[in-house]
mmCIF file of C-alpha atoms in Angstrom:
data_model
loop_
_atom_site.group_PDB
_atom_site.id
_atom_site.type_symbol
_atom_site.label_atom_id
_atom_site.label_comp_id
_atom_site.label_asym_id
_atom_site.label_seq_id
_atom_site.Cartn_x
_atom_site.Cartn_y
_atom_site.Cartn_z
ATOM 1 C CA UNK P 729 0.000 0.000 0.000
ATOM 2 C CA UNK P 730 1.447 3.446 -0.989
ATOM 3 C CA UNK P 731 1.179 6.507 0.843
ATOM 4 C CA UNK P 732 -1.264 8.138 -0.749
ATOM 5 C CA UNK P 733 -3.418 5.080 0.119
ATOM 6 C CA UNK P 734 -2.764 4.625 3.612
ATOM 7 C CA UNK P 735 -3.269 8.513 3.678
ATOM 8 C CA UNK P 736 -6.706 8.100 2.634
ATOM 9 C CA UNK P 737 -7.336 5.259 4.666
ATOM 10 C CA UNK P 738 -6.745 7.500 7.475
ATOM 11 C CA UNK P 739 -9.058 9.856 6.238
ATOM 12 C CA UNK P 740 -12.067 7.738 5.629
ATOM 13 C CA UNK P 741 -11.861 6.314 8.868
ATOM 14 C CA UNK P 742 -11.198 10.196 10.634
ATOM 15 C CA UNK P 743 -14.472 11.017 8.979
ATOM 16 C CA UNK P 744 -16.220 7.545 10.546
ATOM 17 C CA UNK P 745 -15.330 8.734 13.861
ATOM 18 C CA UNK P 746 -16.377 12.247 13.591
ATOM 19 C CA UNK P 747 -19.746 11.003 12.124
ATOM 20 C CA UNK P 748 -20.062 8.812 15.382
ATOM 21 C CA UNK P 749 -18.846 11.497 18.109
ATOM 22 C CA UNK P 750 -21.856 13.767 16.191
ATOM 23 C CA UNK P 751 -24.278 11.302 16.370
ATOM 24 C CA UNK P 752 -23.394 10.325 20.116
ATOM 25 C CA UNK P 753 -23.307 13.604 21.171
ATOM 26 C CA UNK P 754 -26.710 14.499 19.285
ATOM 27 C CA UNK P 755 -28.262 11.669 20.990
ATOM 28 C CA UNK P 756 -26.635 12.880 24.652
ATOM 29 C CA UNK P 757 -28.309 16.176 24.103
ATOM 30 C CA UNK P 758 -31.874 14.726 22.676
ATOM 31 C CA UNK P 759 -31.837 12.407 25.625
ATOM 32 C CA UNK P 760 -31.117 14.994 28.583
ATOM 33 C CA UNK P 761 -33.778 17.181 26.767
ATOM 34 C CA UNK P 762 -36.066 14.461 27.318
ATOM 35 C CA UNK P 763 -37.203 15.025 31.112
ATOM 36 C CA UNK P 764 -38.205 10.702 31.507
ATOM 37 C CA UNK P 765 -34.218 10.001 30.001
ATOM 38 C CA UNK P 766 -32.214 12.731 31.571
ATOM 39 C CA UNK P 767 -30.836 11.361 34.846
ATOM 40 C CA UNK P 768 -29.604 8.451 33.340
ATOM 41 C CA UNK P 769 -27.416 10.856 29.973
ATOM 42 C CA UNK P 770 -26.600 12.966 32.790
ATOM 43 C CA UNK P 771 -24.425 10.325 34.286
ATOM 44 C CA UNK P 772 -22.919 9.761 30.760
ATOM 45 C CA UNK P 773 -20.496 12.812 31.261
ATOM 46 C CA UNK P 774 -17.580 10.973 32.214
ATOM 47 C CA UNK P 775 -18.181 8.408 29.687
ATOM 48 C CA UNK P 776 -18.116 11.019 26.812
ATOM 49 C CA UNK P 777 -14.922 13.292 28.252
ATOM 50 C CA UNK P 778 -12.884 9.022 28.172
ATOM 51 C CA UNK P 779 -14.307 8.721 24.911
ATOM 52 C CA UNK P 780 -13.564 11.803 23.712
ATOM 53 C CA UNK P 781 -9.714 11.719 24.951
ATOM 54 C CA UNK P 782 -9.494 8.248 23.475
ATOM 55 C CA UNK P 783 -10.757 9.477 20.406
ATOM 56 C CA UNK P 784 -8.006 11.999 20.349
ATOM 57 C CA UNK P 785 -5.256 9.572 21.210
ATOM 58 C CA UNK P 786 -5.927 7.069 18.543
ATOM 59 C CA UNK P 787 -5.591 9.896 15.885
ATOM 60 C CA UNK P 788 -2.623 11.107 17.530
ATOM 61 C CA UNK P 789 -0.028 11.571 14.667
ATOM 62 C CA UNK P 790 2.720 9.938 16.073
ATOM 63 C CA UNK P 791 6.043 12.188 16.662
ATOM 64 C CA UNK P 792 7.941 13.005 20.221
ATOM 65 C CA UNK P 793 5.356 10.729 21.798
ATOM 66 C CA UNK P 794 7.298 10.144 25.185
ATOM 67 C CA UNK P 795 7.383 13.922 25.913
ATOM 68 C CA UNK P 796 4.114 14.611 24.577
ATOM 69 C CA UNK P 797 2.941 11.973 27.165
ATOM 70 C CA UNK P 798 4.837 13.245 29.891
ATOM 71 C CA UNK P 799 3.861 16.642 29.463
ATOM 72 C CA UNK P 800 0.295 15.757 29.473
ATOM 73 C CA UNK P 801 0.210 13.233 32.501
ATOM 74 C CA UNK P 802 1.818 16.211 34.236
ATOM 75 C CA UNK P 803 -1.191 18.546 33.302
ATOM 76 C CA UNK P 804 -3.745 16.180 34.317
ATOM 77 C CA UNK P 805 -2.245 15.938 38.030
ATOM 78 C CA UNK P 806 -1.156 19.654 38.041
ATOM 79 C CA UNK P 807 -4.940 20.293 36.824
ATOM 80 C CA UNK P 808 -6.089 18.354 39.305
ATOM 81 C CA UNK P 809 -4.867 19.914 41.890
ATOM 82 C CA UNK P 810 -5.433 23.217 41.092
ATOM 83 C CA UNK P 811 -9.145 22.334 41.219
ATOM 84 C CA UNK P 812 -8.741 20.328 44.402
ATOM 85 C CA UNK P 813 -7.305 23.756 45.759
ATOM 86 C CA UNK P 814 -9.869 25.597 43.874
ATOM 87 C CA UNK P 815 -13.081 23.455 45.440
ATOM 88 C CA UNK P 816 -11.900 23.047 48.985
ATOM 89 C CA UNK P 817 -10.042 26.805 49.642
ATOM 90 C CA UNK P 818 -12.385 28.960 47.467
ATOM 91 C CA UNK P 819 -9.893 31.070 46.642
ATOM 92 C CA UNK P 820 -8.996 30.234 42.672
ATOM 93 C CA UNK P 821 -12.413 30.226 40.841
ATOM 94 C CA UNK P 822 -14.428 31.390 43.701
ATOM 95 C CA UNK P 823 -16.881 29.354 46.012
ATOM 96 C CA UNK P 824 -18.331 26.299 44.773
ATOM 97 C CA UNK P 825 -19.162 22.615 45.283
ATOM 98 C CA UNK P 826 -19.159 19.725 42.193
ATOM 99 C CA UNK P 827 -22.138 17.388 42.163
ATOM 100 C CA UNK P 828 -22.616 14.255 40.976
ATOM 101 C CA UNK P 829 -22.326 14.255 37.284
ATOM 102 C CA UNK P 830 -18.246 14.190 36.796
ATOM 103 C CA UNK P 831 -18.315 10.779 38.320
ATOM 104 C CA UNK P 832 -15.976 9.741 41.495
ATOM 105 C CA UNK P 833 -14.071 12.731 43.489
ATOM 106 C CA UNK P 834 -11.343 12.771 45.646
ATOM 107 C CA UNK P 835 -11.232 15.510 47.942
ATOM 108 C CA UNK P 836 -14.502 16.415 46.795
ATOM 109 C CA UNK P 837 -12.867 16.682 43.158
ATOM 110 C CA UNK P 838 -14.287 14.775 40.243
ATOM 111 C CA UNK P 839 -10.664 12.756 38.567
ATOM 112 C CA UNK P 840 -11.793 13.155 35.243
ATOM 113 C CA UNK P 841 -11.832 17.031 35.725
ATOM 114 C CA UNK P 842 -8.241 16.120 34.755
ATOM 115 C CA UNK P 843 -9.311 15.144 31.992
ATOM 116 C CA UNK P 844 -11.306 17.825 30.787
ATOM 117 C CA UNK P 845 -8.387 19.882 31.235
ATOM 118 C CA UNK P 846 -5.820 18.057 28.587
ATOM 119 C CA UNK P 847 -8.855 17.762 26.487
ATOM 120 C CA UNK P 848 -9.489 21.408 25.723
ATOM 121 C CA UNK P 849 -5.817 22.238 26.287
ATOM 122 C CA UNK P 850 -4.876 19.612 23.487
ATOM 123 C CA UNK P 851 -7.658 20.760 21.167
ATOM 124 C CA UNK P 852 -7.152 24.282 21.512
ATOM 125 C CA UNK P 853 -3.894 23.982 21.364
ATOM 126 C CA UNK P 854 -3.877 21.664 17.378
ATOM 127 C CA UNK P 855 -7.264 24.465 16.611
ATOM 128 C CA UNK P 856 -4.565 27.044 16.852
ATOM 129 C CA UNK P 857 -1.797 25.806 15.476
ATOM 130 C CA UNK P 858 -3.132 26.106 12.620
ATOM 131 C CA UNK P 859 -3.064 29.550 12.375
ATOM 132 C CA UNK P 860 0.033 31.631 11.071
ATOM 133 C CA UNK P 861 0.603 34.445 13.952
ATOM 134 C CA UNK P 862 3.506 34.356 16.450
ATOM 135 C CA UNK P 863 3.617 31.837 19.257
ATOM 136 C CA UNK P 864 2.348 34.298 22.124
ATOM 137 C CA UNK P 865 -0.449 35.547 19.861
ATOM 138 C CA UNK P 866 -1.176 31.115 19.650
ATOM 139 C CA UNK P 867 -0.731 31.205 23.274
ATOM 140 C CA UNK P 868 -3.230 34.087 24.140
ATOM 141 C CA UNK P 869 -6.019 32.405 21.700
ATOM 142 C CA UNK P 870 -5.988 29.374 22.837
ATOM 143 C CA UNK P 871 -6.457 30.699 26.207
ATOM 144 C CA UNK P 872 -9.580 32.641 24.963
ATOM 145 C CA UNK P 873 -10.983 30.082 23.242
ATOM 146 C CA UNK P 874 -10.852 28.053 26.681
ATOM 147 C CA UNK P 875 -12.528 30.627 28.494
ATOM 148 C CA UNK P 876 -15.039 31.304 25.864
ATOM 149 C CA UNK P 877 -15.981 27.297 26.365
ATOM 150 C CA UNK P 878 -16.081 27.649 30.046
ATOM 151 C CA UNK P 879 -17.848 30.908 29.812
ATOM 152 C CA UNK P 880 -20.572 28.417 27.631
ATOM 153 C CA UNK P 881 -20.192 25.695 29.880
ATOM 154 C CA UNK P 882 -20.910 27.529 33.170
ATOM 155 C CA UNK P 883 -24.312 28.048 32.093
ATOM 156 C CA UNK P 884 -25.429 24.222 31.916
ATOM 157 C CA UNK P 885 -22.917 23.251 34.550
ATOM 158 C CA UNK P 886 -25.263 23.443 37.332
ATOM 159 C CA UNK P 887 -28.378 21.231 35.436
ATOM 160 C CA UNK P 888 -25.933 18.753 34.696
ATOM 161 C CA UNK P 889 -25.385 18.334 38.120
ATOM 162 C CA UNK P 890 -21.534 19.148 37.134
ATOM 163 C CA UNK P 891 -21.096 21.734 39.737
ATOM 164 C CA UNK P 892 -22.556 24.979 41.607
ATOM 165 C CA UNK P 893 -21.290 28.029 41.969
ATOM 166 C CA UNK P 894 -22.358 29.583 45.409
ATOM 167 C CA UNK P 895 -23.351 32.905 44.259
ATOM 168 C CA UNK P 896 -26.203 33.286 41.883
ATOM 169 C CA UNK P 897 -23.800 34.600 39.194
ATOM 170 C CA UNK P 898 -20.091 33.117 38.256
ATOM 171 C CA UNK P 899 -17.243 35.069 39.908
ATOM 172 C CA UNK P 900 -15.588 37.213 37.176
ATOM 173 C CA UNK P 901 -12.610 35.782 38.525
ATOM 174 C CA UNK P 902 -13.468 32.705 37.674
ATOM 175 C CA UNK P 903 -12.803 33.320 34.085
ATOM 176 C CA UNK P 904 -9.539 35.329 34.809
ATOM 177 C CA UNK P 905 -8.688 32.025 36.727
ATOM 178 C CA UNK P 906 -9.133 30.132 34.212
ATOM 179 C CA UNK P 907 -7.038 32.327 31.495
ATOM 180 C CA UNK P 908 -4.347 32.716 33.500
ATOM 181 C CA UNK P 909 -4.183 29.180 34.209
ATOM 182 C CA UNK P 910 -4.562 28.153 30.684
ATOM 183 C CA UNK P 911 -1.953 30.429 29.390
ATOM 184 C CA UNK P 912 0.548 28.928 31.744
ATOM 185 C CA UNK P 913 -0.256 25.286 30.378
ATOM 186 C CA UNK P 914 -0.261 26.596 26.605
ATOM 187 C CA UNK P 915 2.948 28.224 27.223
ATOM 188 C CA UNK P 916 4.336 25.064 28.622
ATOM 189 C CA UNK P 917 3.078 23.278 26.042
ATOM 190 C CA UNK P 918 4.746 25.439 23.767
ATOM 191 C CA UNK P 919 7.698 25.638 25.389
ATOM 192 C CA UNK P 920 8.243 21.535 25.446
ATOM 193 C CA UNK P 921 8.986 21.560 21.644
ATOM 194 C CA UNK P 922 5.927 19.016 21.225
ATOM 195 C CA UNK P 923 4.107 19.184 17.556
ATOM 196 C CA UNK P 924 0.329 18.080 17.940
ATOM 197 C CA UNK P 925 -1.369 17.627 14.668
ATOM 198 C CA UNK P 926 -4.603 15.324 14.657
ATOM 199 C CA UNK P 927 -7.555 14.923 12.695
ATOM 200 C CA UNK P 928 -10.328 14.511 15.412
ATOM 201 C CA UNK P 929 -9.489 18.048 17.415
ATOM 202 C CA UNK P 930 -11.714 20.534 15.769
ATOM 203 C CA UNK P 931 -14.624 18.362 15.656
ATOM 204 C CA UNK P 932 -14.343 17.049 19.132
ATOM 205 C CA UNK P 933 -14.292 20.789 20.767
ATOM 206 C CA UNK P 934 -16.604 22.020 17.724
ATOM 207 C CA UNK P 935 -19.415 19.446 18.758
ATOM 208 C CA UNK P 936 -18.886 19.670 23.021
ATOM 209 C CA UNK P 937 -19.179 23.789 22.512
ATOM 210 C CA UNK P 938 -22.305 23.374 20.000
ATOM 211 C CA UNK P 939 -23.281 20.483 22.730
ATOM 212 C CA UNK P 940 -23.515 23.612 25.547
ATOM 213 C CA UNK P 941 -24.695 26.466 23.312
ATOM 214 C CA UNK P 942 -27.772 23.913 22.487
ATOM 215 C CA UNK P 943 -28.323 23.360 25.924
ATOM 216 C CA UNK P 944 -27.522 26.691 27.518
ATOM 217 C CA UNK P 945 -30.926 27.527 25.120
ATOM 218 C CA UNK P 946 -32.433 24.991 25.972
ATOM 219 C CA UNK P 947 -32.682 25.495 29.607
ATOM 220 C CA UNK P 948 -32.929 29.021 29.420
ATOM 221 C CA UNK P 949 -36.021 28.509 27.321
ATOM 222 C CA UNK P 950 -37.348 26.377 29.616
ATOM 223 C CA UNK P 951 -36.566 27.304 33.206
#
């Protein structure tokens, strides 16, 4: 098999799993919009951040793969933490608890939080790439783009039983949490040497942000 074979191998099956992570996340958001289905999609979270990631590493192109790992593994502890710190000090993002729906905690932190983290980092991170501007100006967009998500995200956090924020409104600081603290991972991201390319990262953040936006409606609509 030549190259240009194998290279469209790789395609056809990139576009199989994008057409499933659509159609699973279409079906997440039809089924917690349906009040008789939702507590059992709601507990689904954690399911679709692991297959999400996995999704992600199998379309990993291959290249520096021991740092690339090592670097991660370190963000998902040092991630970890920071919301550990964050949850049980209340003096990071502000005051809040996490519910049920991010699966077993530790601390009273959810472990796939971790997750979530490298997720978004790693997808932001390829989305940006992309684009020809100097590395700081890649740095500083990536970090909006994260808090643009979270911004989105903060709004259906509490329905999904994800977590609750214990004023009425989310902390500005919050968000200047959470770009600070994503600039520092992009920028040691950056600053490993690592090259990320991979054919899954724009359509896995693309459909989890279009996945919030629907449902930030949604509930708005409804009450």
């Amino acid at each position: 098999m030549n190259i240009s074979n194998i290279a469209g191998t790789i395609r056809k099956r990139a576009l199989m799993v994008k057409l499933f992570f659509i159609i699973f996340f279409t079906v997440g958001l039809c089924g917690i919009m349906v009040p008789s289905t939702r507590s059992v999609f709601l507990h689904l979270t954690p399911l679709a951040l692991l297959l999400s990631i996995t999704g992600l590493a199998i379309f990993h192109t291959p290249g520096q793969n021991r740092r690339t790992l090592i670097v991660f593994v370190s963000i998902f502890f040092a991630s970890w933490l920071v919301e550990a710190a964050g949850v049980n000090g209340g003096f990071i993002f502000g005051s809040y608890t996490y519910g049920q729906g991010l699966g077993i905690k530790i601390f009273g932190t959810p472990l796939i939080i971790g997750i979530n983290w490298v997720l978004l980092l790693y997808c932001t991170f390829v989305i940006t790439d992309r684009i020809r501007i100097p590395v700081i100006l890649k740095i500083v967009t990536s970090s909006l783009l994260m808090v643009i998500y979270d911004i989105i995200m903060e709004q259906t956090a509490p329905w999904l039983d994800m977590w609750r924020f214990d004023e009425v409104i989310v902390p500005v600081r919050n968000y200047i949490s959470w770009f600070i603290i994503a600039f520092f991972f992009h920028a040691t991201i950056r600053l490993s040497g690592i090259k990320i390319k991979n054919e899954l990262a724009v359509t896995i953040f693309s459909v989890q942000l279009i996945f919030f936006i629907v449902l930030t409606a949604f509930f708005k609509i409804t009450g």
